[in-house]
Short mmCIF file of C-alpha atoms in Angstrom, two decimals:
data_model
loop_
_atom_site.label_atom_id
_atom_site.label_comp_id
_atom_site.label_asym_id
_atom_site.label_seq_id
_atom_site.Cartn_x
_atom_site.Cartn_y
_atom_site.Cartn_z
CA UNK E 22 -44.44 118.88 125.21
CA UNK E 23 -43.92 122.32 124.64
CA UNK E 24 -41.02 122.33 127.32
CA UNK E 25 -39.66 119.58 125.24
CA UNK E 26 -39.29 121.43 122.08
CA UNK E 27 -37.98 124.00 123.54
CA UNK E 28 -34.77 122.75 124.68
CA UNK E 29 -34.71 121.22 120.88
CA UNK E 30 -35.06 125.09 120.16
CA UNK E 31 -32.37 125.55 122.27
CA UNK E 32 -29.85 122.65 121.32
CA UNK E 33 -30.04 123.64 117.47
CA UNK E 34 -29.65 127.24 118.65
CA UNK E 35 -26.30 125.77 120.10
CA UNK E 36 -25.88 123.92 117.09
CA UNK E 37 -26.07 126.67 114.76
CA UNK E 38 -23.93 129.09 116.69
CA UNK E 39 -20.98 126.55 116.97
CA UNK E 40 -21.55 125.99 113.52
CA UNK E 41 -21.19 130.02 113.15
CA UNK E 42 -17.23 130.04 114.14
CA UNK E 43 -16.71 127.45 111.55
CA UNK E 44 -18.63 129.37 108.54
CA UNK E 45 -16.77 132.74 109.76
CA UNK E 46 -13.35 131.17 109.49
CA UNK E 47 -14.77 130.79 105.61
CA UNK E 48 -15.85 134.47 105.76
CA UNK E 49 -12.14 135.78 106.76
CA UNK E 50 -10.70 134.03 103.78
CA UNK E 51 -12.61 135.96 101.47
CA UNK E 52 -13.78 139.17 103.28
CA UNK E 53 -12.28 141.62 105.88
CA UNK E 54 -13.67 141.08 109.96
CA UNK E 55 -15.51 143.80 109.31
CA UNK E 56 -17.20 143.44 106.12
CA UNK E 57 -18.39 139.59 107.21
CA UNK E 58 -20.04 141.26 110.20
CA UNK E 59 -21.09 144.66 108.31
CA UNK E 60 -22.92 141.97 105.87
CA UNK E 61 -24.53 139.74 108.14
CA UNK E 62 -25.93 142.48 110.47
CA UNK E 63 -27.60 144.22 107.38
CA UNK E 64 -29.16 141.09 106.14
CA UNK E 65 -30.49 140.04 109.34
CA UNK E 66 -31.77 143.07 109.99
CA UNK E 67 -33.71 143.40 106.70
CA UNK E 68 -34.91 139.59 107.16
CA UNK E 69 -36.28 140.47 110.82
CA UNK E 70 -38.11 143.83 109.72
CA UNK E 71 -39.44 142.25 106.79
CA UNK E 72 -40.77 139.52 109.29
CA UNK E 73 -41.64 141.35 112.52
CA UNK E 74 -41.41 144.98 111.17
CA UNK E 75 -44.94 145.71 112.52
CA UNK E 76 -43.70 145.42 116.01
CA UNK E 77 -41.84 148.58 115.49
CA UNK E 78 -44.90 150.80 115.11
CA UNK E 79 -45.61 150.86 119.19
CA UNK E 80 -41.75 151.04 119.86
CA UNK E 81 -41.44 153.23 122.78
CA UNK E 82 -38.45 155.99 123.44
CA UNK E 83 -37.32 153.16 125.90
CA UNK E 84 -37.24 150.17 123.34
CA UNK E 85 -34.92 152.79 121.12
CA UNK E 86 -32.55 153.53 123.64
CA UNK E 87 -32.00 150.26 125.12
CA UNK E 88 -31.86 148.50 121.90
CA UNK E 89 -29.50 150.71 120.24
CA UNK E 90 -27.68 150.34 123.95
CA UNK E 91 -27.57 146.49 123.22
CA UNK E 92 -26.67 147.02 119.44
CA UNK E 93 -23.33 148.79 120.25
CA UNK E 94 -22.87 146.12 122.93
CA UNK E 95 -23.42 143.18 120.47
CA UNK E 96 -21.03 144.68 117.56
CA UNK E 97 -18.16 145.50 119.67
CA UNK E 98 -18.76 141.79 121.38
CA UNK E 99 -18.53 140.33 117.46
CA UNK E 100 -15.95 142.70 116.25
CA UNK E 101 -13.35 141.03 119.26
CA UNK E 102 -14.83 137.97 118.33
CA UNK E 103 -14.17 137.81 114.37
CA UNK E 104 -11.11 139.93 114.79
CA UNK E 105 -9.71 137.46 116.85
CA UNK E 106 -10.57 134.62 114.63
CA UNK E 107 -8.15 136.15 112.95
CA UNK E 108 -5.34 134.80 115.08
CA UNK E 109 -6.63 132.45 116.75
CA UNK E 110 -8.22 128.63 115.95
CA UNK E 111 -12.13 128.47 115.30
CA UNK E 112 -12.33 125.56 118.57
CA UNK E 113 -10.16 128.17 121.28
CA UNK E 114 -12.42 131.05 120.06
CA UNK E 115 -15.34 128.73 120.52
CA UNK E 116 -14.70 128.03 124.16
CA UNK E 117 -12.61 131.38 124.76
CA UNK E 118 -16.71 132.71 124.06
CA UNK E 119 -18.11 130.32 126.82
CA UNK E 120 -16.44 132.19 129.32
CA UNK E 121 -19.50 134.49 129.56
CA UNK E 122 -21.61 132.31 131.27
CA UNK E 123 -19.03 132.73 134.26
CA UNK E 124 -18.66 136.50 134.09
CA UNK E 125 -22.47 137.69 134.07
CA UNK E 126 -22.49 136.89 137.94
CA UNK E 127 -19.45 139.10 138.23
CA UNK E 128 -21.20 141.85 136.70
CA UNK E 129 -24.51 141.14 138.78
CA UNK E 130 -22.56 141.32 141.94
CA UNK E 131 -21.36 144.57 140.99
CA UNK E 132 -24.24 146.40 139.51
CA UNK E 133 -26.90 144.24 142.04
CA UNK E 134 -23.88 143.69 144.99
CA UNK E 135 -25.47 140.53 145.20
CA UNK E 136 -23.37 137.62 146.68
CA UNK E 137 -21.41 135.35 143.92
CA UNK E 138 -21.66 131.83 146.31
CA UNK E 139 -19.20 128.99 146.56
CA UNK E 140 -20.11 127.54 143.39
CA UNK E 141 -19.71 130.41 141.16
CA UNK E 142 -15.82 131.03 142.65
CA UNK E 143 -15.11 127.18 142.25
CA UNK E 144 -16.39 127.74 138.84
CA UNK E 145 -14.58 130.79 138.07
CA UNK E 146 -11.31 129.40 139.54
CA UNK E 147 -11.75 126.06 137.55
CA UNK E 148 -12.31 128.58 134.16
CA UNK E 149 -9.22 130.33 135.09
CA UNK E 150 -7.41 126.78 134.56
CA UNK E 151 -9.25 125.49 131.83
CA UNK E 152 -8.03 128.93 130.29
CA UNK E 153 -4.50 128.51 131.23
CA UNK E 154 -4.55 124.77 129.47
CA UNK E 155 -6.27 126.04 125.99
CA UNK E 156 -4.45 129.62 125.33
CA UNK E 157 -1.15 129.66 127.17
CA UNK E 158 1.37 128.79 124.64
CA UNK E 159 4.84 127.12 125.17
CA UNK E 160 6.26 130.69 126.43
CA UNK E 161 3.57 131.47 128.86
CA UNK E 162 1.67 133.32 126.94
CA UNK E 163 -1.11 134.35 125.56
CA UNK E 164 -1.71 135.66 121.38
CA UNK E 165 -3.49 138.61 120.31
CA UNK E 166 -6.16 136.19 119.00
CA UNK E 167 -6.79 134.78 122.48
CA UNK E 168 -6.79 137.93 124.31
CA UNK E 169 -9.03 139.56 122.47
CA UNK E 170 -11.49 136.34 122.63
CA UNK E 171 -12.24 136.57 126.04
CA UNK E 172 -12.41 140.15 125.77
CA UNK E 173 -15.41 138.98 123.49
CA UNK E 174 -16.30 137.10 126.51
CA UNK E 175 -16.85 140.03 128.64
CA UNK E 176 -18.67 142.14 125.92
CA UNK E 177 -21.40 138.82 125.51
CA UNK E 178 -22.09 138.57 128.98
CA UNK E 179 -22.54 142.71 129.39
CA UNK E 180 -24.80 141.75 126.33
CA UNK E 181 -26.18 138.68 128.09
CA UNK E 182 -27.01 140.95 131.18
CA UNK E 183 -28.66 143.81 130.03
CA UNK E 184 -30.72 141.78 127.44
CA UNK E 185 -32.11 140.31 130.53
CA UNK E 186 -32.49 142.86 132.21
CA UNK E 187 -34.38 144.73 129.76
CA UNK E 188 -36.90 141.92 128.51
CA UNK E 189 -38.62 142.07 131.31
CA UNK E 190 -40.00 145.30 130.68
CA UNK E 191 -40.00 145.61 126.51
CA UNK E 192 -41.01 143.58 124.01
CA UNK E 193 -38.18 141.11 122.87
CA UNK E 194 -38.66 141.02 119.31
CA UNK E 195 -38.72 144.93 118.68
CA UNK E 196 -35.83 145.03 120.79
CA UNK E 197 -33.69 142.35 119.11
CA UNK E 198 -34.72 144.59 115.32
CA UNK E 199 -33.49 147.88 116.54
CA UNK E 200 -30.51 145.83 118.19
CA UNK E 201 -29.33 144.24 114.54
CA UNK E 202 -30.03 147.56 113.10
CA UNK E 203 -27.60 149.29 115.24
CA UNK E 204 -25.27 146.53 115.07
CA UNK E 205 -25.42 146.91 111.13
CA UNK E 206 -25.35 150.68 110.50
CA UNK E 207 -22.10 150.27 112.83
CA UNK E 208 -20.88 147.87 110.55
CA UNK E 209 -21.10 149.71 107.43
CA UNK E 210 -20.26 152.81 108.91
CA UNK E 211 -17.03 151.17 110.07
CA UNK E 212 -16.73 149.57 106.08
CA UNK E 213 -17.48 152.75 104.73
CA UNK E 214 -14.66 154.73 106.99
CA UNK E 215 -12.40 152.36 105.79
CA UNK E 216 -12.84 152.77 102.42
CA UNK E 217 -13.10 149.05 102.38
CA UNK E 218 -16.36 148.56 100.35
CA UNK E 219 -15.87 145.17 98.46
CA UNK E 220 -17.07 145.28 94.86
CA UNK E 221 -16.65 141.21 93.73
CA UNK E 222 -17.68 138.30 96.00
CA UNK E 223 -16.84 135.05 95.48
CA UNK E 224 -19.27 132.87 95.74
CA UNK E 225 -18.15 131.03 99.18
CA UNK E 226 -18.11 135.02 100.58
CA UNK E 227 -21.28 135.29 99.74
CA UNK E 228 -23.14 131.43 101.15
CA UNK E 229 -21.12 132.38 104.41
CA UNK E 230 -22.86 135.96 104.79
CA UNK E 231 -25.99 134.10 103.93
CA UNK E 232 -25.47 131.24 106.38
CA UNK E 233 -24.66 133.80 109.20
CA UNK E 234 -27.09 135.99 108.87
CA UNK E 235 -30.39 133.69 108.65
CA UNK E 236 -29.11 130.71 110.78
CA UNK E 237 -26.44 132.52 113.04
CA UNK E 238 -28.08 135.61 113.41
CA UNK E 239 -31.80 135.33 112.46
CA UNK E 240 -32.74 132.21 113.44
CA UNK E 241 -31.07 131.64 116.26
CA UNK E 242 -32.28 134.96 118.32
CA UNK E 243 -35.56 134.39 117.30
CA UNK E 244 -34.85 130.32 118.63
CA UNK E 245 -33.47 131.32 121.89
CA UNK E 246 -36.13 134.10 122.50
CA UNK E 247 -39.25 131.57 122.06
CA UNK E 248 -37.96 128.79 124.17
CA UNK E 249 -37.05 130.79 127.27
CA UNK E 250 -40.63 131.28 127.69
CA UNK E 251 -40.91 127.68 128.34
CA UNK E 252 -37.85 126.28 130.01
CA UNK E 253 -35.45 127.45 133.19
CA UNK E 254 -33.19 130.15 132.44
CA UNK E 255 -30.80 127.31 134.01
CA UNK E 256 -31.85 124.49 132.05
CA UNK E 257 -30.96 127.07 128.75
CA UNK E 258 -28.06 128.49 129.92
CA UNK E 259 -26.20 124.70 130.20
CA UNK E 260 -27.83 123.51 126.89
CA UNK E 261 -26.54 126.88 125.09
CA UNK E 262 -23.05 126.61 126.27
CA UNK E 263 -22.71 123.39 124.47
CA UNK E 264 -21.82 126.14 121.41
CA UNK E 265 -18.76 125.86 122.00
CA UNK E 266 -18.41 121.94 122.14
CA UNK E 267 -20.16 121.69 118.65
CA UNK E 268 -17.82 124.67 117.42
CA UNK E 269 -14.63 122.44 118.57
CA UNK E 270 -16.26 119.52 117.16
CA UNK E 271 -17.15 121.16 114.01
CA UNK E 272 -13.95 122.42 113.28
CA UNK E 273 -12.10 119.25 113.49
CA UNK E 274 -15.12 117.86 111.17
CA UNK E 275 -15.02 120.33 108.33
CA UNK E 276 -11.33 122.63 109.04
CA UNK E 277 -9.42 119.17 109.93
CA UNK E 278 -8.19 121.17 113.24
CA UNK E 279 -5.67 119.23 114.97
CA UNK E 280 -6.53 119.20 119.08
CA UNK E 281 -3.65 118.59 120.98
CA UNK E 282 -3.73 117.19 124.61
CA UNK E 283 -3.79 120.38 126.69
CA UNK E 284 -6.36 122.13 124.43
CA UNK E 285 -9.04 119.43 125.16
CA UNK E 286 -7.58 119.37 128.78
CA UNK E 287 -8.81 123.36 128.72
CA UNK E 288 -11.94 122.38 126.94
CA UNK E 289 -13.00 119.85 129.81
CA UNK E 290 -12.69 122.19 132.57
CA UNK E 291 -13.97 125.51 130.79
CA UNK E 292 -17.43 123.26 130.34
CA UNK E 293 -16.82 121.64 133.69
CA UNK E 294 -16.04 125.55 135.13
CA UNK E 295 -19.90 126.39 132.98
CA UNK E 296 -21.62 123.80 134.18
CA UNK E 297 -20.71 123.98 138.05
CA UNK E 298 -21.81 127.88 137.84
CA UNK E 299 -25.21 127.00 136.07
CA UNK E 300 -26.27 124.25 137.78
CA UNK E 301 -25.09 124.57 141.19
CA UNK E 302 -25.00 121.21 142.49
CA UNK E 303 -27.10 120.56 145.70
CA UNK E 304 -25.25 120.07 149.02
CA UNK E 305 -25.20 116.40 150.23
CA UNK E 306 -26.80 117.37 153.44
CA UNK E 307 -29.58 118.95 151.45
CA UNK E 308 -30.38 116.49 149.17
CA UNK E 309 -30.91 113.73 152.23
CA UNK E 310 -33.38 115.94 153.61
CA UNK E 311 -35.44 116.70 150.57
CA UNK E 312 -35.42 112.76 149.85
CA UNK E 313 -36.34 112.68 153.71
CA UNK E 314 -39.41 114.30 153.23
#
């Protein structure tokens, strides 16, 4: 039962974050990349202390270094990400994203030098396509708004990787806090260089921040953390990727996006690319013998 509801953990997690491109193209109408991110940061951070703040007391020099580590990680990955919202459509920044579930096994091969097998090329090859079909424009190429999406790829899967890497040692709630907090004081500091302090909201500024920061932000973390004590890392990696389904869907539902025929051509084989990496398909040969047995 308990593996059960945490995939539901999981799937609303995915739900929520596709949702999240959808409420930040709402954010940039009314508010700079910046200050949407500076704002949600500081709110979730002041919802998790307020929650979880106690955890902080036994916070070792180790926690505070690797969380403010994956703090700078985690703005810069958002900064690309909302920046490039900017110029690009909220469904081709949604899958653009995905593309981290293909790169983490890049980085492990070359921090760990551990082998990336067939299945991980086929899948990187096939996400190299899908790419191809959902950015590359008329001329062959490819807009500020795309480029700097899957360089928001990259940064999420360095995050994905050293979260990962350091959960298995500290405590994934303290971690997460001094991770928003450093995300946030980076945000206003950037705000605050810029001289770009807002002084009205309008009212659809201010639900979006909101939204973000306990459903986007909050929430989900604190969703995703829970369940993977329950379920395969596999099982959440292809039921969190589905983000960026819900964010296509999402935007057609509530922005009236128009897809066009190559875009949902891309879409298809960026999943397909995701999917074939996660899941690695058994060989033929081996699945005879296990039903041999």
């Amino acid at each position: 039962m308990k593996q059960y509801i945490a995939d539901g953990m999981l799937l609303v997690t995915a739900i929520v974050w596709g949702s999240g491109f959808v409420v930040t193209a709402i954010a940039l109408e009314y508010l700079t990349a910046y200050q949407v991110m500076a704002g949600r940061f500081l709110l979730a951070s002041i919802i998790l202390t307020v929650l979880f703040g106690y955890r902080l007391k036994k916070a070792s020099k180790s926690v505070i270094w690797k969380g403010i580590l994956l703090g700078t990680i985690l703005y810069i990955a958002f900064a690309l990400q909302t920046v490039g919202l900017q110029y690009t459509t909220p469904s081709k920044n949604a899958f653009l994203t995905a593309v981290n579930v293909i790169i983490v096994p890049l980085i492990a091969f070359a921090v760990y030098k551990r082998r990336i097998d067939g299945y991980e090329i086929i899948g990187s090859i096939i996400a190299i396509a899908g790419i191809g079909f959902l950015s590359l424009q008329g001329s062959l190429t490819m807009n500020i708004g795309d480029a700097l999406s899957l360089a928001c790829a990259v940064a999420f899967a360095f995050d994905i990787f050293c979260t990962n890497l350091f959960v298995q040692r500290e405590d994934a709630i303290a971690l997460t806090i001094i991770q928003f907090m450093t995300a946030s004081f980076l945000g206003v500091l950037v705000v605050v260089s810029q001289g770009d302090i807002p002084t009205t909201l309008e009212k659809e500024a201010i639900y979006s921040i909101i939204y973000l920061a306990i459903f986007s932000t909050t929430l989900a973390y604190l969703f995703q953390n829970i369940a993977n004590q329950y379920t395969s890392a596999t099982k959440a990696a292809i039921i969190l990727s589905t983000e960026s389904f819900f964010g296509m869907v999402l935007s057609v539902i509530f922005l009236h996006e128009v897809l066009t025929s190559r875009m949902v051509v891309g879409a298809v084989l960026i999943l397909l690319a995701i999917l074939i990496a996660e899941v690695k398909p058994a060989h033929p040969k081996k699945r005879m013998m296990k039903s041999s047995r």
